[in-house]
mmCIF file of C-alpha atoms and ligand atoms in Angstrom:
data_model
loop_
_atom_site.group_PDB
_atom_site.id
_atom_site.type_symbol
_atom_site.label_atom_id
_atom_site.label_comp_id
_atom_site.label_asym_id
_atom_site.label_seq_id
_atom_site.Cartn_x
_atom_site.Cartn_y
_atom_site.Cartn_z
ATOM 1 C CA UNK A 1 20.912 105.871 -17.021
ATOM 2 C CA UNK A 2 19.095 104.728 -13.871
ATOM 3 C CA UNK A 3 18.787 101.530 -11.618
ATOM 4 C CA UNK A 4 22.412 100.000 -9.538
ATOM 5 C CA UNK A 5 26.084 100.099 -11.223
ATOM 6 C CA UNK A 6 25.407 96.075 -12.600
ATOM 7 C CA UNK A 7 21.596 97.032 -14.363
ATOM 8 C CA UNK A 8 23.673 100.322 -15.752
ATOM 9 C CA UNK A 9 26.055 97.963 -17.342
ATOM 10 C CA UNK A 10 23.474 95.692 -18.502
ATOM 11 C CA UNK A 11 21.440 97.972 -20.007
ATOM 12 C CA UNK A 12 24.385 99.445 -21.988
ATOM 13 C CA UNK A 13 25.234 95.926 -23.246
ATOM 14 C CA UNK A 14 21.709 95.019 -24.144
ATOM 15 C CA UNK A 15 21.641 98.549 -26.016
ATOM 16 C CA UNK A 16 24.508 97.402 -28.355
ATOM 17 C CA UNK A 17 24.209 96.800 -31.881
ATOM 18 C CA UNK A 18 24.985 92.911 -33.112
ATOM 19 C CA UNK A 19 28.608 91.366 -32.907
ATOM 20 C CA UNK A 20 29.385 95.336 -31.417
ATOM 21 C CA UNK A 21 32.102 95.361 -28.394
ATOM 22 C CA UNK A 22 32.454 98.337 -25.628
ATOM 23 C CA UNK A 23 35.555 99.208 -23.930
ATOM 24 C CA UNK A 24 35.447 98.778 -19.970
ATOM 25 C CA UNK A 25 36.985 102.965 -20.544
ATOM 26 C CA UNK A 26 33.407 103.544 -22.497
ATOM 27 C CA UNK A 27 31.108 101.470 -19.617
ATOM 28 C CA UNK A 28 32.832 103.450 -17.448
ATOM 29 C CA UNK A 29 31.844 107.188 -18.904
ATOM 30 C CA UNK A 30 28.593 106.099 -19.697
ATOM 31 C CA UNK A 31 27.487 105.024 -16.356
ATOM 32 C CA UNK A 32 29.682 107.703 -14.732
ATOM 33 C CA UNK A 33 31.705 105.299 -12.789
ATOM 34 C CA UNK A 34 34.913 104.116 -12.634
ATOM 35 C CA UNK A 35 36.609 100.889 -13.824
ATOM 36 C CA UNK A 36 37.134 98.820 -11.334
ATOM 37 C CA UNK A 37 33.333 99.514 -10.994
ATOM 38 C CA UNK A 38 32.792 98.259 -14.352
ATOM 39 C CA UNK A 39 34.781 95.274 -14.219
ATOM 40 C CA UNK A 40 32.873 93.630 -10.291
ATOM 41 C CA UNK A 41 29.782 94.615 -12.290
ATOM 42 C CA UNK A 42 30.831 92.408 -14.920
ATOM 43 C CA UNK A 43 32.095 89.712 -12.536
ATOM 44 C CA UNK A 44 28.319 90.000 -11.131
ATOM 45 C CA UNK A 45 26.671 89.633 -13.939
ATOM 46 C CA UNK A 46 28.272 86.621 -14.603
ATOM 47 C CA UNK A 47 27.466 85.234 -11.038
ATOM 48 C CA UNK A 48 23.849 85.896 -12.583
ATOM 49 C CA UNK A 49 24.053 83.540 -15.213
ATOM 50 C CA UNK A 50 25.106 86.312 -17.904
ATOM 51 C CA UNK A 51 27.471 84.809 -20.498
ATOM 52 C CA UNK A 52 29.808 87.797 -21.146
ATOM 53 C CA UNK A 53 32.496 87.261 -23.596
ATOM 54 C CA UNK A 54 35.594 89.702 -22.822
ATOM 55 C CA UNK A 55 37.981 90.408 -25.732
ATOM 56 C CA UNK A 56 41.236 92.329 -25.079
ATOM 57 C CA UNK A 57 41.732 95.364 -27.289
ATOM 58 C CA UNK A 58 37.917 95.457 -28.091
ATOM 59 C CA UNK A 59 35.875 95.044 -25.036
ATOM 60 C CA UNK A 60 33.106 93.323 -23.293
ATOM 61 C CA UNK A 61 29.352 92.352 -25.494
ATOM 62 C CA UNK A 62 27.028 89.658 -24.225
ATOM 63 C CA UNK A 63 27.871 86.677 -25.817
ATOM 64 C CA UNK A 64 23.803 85.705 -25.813
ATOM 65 C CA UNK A 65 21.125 87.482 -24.076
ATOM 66 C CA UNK A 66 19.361 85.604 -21.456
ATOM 67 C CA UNK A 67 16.061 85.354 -21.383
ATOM 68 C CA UNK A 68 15.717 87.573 -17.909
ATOM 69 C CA UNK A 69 12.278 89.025 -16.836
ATOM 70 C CA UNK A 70 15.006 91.894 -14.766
ATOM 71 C CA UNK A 71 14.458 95.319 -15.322
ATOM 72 C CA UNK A 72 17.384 96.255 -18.018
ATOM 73 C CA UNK A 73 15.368 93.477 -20.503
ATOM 74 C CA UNK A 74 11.886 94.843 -19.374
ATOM 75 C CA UNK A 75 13.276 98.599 -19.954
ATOM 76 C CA UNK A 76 13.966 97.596 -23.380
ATOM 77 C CA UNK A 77 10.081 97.304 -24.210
ATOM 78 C CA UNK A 78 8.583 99.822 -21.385
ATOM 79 C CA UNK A 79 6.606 102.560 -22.959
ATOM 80 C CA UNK A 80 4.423 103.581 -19.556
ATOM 81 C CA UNK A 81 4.784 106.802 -17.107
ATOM 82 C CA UNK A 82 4.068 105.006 -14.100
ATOM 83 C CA UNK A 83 3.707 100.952 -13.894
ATOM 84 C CA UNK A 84 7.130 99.357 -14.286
ATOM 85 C CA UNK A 85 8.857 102.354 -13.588
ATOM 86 C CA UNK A 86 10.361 100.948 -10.381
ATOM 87 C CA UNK A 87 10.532 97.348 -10.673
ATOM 88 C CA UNK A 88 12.030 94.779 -7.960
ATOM 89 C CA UNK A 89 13.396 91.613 -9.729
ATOM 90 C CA UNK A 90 14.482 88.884 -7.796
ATOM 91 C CA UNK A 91 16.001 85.129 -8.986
ATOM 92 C CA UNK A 92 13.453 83.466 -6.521
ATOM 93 C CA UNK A 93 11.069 84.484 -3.804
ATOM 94 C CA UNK A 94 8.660 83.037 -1.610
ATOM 95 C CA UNK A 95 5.573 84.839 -3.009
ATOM 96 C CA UNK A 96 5.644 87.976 -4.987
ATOM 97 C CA UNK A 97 2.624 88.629 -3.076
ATOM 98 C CA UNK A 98 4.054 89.018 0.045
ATOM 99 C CA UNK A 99 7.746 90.996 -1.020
ATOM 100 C CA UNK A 100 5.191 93.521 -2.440
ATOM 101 C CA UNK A 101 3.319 93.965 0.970
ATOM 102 C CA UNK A 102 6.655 94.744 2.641
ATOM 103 C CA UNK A 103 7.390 97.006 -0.108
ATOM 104 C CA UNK A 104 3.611 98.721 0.477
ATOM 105 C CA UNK A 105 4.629 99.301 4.019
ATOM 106 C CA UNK A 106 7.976 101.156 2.809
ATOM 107 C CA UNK A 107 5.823 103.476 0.738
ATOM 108 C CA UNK A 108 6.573 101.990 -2.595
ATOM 109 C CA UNK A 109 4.764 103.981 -5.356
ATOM 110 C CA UNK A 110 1.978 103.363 -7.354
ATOM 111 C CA UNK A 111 3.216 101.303 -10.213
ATOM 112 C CA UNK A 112 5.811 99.152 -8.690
ATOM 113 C CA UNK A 113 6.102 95.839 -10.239
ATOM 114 C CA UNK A 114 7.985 93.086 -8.146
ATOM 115 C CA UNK A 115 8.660 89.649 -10.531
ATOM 116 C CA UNK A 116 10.542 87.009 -9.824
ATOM 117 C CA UNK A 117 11.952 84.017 -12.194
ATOM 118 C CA UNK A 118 10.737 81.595 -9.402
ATOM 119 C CA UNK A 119 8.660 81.297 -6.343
ATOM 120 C CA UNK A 120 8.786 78.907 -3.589
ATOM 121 C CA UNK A 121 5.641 79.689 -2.177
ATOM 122 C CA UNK A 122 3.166 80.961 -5.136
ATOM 123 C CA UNK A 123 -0.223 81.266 -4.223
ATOM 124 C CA UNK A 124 -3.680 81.160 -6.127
ATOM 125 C CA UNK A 125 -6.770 82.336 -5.172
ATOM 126 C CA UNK A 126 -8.953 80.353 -1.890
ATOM 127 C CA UNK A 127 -5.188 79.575 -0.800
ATOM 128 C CA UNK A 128 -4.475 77.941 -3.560
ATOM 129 C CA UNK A 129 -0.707 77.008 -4.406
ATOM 130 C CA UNK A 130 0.394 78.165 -7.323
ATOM 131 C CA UNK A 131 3.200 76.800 -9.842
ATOM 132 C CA UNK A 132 5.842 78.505 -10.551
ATOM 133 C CA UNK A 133 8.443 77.304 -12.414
ATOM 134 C CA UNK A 134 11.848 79.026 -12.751
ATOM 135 C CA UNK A 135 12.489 81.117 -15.629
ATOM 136 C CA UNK A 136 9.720 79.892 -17.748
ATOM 137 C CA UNK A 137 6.687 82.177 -16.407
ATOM 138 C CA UNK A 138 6.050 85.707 -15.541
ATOM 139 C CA UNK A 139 5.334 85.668 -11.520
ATOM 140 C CA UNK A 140 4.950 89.157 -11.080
ATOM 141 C CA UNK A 141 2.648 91.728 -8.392
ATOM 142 C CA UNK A 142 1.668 95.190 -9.328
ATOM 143 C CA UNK A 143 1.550 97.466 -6.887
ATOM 144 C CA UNK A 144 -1.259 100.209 -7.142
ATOM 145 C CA UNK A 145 -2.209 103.129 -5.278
ATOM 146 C CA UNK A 146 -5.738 104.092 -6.936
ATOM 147 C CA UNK A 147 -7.351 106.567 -5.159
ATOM 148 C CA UNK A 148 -10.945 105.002 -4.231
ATOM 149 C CA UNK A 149 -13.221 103.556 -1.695
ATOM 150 C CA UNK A 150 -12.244 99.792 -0.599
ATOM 151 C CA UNK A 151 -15.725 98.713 -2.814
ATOM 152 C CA UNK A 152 -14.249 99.134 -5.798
ATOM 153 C CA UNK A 153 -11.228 97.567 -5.810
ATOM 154 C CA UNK A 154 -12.194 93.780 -6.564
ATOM 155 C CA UNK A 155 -13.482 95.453 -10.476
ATOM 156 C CA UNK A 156 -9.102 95.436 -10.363
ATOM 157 C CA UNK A 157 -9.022 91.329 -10.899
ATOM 158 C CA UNK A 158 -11.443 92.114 -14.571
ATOM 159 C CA UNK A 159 -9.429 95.504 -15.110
ATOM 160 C CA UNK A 160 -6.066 93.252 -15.599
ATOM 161 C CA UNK A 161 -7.444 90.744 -17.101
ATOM 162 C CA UNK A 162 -8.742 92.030 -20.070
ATOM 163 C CA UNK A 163 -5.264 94.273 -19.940
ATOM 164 C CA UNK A 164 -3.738 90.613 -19.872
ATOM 165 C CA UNK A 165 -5.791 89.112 -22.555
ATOM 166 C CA UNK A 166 -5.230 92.624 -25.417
ATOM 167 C CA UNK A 167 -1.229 92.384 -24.175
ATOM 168 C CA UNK A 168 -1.163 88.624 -25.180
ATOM 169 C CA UNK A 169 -3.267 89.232 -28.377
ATOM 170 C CA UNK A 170 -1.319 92.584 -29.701
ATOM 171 C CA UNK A 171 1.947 90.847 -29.428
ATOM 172 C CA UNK A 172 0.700 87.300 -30.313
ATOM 173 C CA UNK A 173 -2.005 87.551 -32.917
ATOM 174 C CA UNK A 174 -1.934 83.617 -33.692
ATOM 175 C CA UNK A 175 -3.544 82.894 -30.163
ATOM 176 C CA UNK A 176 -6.713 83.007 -28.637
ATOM 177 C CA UNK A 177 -6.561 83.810 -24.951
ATOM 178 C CA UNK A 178 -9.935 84.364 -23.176
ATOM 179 C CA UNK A 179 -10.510 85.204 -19.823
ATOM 180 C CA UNK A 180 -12.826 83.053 -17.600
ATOM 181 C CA UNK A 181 -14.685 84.761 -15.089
ATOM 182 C CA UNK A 182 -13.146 86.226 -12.799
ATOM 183 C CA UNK A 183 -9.497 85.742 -13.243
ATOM 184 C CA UNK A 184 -8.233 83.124 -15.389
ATOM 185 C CA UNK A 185 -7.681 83.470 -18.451
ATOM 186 C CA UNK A 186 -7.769 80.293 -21.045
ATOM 187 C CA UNK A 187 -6.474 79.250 -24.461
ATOM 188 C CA UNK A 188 -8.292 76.263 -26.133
ATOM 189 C CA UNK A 189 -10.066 75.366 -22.699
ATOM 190 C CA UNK A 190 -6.609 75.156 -20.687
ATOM 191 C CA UNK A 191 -5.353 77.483 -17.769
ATOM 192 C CA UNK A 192 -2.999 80.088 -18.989
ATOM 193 C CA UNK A 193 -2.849 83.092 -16.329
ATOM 194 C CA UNK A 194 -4.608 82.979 -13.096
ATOM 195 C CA UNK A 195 -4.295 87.022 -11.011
ATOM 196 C CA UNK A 196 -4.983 87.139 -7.479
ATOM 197 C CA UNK A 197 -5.570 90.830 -6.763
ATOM 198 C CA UNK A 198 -5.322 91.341 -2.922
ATOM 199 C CA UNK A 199 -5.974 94.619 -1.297
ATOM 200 C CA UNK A 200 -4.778 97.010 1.524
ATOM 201 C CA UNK A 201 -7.214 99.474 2.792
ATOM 202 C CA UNK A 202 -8.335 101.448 6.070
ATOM 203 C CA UNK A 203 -11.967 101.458 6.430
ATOM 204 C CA UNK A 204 -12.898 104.237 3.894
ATOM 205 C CA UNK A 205 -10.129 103.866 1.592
ATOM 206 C CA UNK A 206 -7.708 102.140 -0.798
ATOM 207 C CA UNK A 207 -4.093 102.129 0.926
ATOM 208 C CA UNK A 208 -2.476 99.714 -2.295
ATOM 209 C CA UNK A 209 -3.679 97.254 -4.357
ATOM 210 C CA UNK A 210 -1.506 94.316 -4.718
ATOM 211 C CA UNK A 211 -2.061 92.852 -8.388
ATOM 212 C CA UNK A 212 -1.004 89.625 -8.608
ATOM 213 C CA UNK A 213 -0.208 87.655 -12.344
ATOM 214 C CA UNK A 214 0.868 84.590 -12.726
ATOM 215 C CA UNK A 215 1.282 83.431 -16.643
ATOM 216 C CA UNK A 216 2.483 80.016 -18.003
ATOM 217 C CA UNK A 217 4.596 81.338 -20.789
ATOM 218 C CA UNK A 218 7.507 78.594 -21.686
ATOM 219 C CA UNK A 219 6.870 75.403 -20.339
ATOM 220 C CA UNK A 220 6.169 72.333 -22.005
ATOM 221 C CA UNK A 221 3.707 70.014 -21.318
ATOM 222 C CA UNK A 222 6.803 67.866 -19.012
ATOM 223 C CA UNK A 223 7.205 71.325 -17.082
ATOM 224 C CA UNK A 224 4.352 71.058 -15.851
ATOM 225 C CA UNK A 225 3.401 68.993 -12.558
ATOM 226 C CA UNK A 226 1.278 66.001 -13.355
ATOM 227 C CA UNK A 227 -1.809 67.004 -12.180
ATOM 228 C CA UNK A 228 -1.699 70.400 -14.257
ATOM 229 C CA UNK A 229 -1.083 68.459 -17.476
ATOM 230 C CA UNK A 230 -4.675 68.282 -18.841
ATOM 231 C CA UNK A 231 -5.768 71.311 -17.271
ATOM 232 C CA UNK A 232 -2.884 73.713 -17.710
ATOM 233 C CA UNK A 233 -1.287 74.944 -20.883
ATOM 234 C CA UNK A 234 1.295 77.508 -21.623
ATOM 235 C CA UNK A 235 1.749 80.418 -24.557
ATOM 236 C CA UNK A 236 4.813 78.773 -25.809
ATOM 237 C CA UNK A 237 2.911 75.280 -26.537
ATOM 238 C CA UNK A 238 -0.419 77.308 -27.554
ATOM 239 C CA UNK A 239 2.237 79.743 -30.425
ATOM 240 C CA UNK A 240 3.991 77.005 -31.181
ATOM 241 C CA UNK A 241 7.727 79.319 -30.352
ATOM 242 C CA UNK A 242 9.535 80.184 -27.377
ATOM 243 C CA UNK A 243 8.563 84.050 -26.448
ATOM 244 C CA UNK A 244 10.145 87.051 -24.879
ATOM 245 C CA UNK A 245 8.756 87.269 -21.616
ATOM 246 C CA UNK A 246 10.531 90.655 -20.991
ATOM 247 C CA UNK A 247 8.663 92.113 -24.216
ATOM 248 C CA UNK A 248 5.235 90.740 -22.349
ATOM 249 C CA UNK A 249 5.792 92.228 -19.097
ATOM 250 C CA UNK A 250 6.273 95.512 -20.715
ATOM 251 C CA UNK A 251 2.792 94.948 -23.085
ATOM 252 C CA UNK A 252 1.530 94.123 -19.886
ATOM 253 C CA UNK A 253 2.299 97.499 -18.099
ATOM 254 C CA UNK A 254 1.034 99.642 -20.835
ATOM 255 C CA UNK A 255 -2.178 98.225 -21.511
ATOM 256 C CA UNK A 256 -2.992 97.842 -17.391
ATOM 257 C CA UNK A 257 -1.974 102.047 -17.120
ATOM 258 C CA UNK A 258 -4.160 102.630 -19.667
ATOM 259 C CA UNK A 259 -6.966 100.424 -18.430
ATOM 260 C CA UNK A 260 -6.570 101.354 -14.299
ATOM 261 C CA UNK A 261 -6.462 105.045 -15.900
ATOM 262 C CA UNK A 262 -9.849 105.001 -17.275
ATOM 263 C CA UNK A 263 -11.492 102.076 -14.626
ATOM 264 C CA UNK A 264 -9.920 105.586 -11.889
ATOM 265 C CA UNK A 265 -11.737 108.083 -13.916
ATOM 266 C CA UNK A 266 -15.113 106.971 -15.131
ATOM 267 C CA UNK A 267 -15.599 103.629 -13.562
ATOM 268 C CA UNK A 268 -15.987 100.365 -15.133
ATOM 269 C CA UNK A 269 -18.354 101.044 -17.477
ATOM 270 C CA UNK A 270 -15.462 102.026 -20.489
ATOM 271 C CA UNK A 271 -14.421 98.701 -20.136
ATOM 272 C CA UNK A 272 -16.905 96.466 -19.617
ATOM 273 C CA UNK A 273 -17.695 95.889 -23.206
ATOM 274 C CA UNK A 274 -13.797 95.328 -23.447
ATOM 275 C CA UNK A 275 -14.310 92.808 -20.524
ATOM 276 C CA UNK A 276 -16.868 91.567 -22.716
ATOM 277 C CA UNK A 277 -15.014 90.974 -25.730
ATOM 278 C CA UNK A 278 -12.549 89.493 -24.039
ATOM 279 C CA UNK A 279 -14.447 86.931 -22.407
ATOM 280 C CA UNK A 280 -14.981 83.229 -23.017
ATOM 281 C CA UNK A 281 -17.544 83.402 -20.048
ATOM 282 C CA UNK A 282 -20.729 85.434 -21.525
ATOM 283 C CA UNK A 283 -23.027 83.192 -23.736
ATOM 284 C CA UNK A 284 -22.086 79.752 -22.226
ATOM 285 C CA UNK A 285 -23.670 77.592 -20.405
ATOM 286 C CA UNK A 286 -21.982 77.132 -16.491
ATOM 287 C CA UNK A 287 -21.717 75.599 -13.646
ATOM 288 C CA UNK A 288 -20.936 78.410 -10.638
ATOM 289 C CA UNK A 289 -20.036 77.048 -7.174
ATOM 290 C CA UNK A 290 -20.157 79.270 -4.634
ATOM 291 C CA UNK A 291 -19.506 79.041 -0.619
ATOM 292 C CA UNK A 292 -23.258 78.391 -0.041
ATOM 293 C CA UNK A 293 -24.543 76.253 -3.217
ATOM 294 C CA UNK A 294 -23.909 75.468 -6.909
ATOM 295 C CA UNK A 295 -25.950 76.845 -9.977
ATOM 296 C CA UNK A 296 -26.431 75.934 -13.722
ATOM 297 C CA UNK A 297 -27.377 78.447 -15.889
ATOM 298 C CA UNK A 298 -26.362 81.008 -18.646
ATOM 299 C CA UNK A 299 -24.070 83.538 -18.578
ATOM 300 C CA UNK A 300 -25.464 86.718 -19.357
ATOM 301 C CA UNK A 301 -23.315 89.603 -18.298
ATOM 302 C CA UNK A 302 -21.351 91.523 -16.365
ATOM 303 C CA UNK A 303 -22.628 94.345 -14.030
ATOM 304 C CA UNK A 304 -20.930 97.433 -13.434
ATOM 305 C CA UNK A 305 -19.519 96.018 -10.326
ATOM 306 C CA UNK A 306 -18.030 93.020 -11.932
ATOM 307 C CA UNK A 307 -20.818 90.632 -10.961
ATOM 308 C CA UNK A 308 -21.500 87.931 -13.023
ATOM 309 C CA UNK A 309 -24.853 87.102 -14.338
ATOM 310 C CA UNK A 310 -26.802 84.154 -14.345
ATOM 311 C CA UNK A 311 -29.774 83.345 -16.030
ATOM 312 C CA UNK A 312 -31.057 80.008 -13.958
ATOM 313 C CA UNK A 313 -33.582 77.536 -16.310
ATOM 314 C CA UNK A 314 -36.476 79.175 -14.545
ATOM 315 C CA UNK A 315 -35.619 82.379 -16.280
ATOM 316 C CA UNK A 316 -34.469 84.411 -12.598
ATOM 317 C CA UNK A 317 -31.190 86.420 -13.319
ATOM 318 C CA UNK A 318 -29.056 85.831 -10.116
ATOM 319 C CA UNK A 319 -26.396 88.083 -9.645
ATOM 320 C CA UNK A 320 -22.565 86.276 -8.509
ATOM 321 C CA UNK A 321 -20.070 87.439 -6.477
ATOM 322 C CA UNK A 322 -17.679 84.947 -6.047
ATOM 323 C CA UNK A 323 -17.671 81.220 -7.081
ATOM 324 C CA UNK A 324 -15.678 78.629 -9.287
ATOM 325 C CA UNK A 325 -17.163 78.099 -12.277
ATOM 326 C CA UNK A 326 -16.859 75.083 -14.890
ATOM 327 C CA UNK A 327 -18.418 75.616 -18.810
ATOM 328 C CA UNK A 328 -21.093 72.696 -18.582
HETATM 329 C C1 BTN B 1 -5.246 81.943 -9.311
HETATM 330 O O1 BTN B 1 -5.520 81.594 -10.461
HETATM 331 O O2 BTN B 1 -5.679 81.330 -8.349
HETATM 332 C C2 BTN B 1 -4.385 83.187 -9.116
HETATM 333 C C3 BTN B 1 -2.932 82.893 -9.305
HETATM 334 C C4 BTN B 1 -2.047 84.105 -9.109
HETATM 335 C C5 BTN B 1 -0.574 83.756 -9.210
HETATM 336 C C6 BTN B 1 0.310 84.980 -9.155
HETATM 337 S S1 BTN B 1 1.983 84.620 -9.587
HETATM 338 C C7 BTN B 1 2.477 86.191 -9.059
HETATM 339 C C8 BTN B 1 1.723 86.490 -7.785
HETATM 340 N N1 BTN B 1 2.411 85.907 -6.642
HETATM 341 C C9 BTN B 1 1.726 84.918 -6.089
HETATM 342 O O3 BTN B 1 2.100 84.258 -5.101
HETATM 343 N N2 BTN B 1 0.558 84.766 -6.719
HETATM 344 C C10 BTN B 1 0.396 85.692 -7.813
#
């Protein structure tokens, strides 16, 4: 069993069948420690909002399991070699951007996920803030070590999205999540998931990758701040049930190994049709601001590079880098 004496004990109560008790003696072989041990990590626990019903003659068992994004209820779920494998949970942060930049310079290794259950400080992309309400999203950075020039790092932002999108749809197959160039992703129209992908680098090469994800999973429509309310929406008012955001985090990890694997090895072009599929951008008719002036046209593609295409009314294919853009 890995991870600190109070994640040890969690995990082993998570792992226990219904209405089952364990001894403080048992806790306290399994996690090869003794029983005093046991019993502060209990009393922890408890300080962490764990409801932990003790029973004399039978034990401890958690009395209802919290719906945690920490890494005994990710573990649960985790089926990946490398992403989640060390993971940093925290109750709140300022930005889960910036705890995994410290944790860059410490030589954290590729695959580290840092989430939080709230963050003071969130931020979008252009310096955006970003809301982050406690215990109803997944704020969470993954931290990657790919080993390529600085170039192609920004293909990262369409690499988790469509790893995003295929999580959301293989767990929940009732909703329709679509990702809007480059890095929101939308159900029925409304902001879902916005990633912020921020990079470290010397000149000639990636030093991490800081893959930021930011999903609206429980709210409702009141969680929200005002000004959100007809633009944002969450996966719990789009599914119509509360989810397990542990069980998405996990998704999460295995389709963005799989996806970072191949984007490493033979470039974007795997998953562009992927991107493709996944996208709610390609066919429609937009409006694409950019820092210098705004366009109308048609979506017609991505290139290889992750630039959008435009096809203006004049017929000329422009080629987009960065903008907002707005279905017209
Ligand atoms: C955007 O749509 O502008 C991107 C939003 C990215 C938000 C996530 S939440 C986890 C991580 N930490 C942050 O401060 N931002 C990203």
């Amino acid at each position: 069993m890995s991870g600190t004496t109070k994640e040890k004990v969690l995990q082993a109560l998570l792992a226990l069948p219904q209405e089952a008790y364990v001894s403080g003696e048992q806790l306290a072989t399994a996690c090869g420690i003794s029983r005093t041990a046991i019993w502060k990590a209990i009393q922890t626990l408890e300080q962490d909002g764990y409801d932990i019903e003790s029973v004399r003659k039978k034990g401890y068992r958690l009395a209802s399991s919290k719906d945690f994004v920490d890494r005994a209820h990710i573990a649960q779920h985790l089926q990946t070699k490398h992403i989640g494998q060390v993971i940093h949970y925290y109750k709140e942060v300022t930005s889960t951007q910036i705890i995994a930049s410290d944790l860059v310079q410490q030589n954290a290794p590729h695959g580290t996920v840092v989430i939080a259950e709230a963050q003071t400080a969130g931020r979008g992309r252009m310096a955006r803030e970003w809301d982050s309400a406690a215990g109803k999203g997944i704020w969470m950075t993954i931290i990657l070590r790919p080993d390529l020039p600085p170039h192609q790092a920004p293909q990262f932002t369409l690499v988790a999205a469509v790893a995003v999108v295929n999580a959301m749809k293989s767990l929940y197959p009732t909703i329709t999540p679509e990702i809007k160039w480059p890095n929101d992703i939308l159900i029925n129209g409304k902001k879902t998931t916005g990633i912020l992908t921020e990079m470290i680098a010397e000149a000639d090469r990636v030093q991490a990758l800081l893959v930021g994800i930011g999903i609206n999973v429980n709210q409702q429509k009141e969680h929200f701040p005002e000004e959100l309310q007809s633009i944002a929406t969450s996966l719990r008012m789009e599914a119509g049930e509360v989810l397990d955001r542990a069980a998405l985090v996990a998704e999460i990890c295995r389709y963005m190994e799989n996806y970072s694997e191949q984007y490493v090895t033979y470039g974007f072009s795997r998953l562009k049709t992927l991107w493709e599929e996944a996208s709610g951008t390609i066919g429609k008719n937009i409006r694409a601001t950019t820092l210098r002036e705004v366009l109308e046209g048609t979506a017609v593609g991505i290139t290889e590079d992750g630039v959008l295409q435009l096809r203006l009314a004049n017929g000329d294919v422009r080629g987009i880098y960065s903008a907002d853009i707005e279905l017209t």
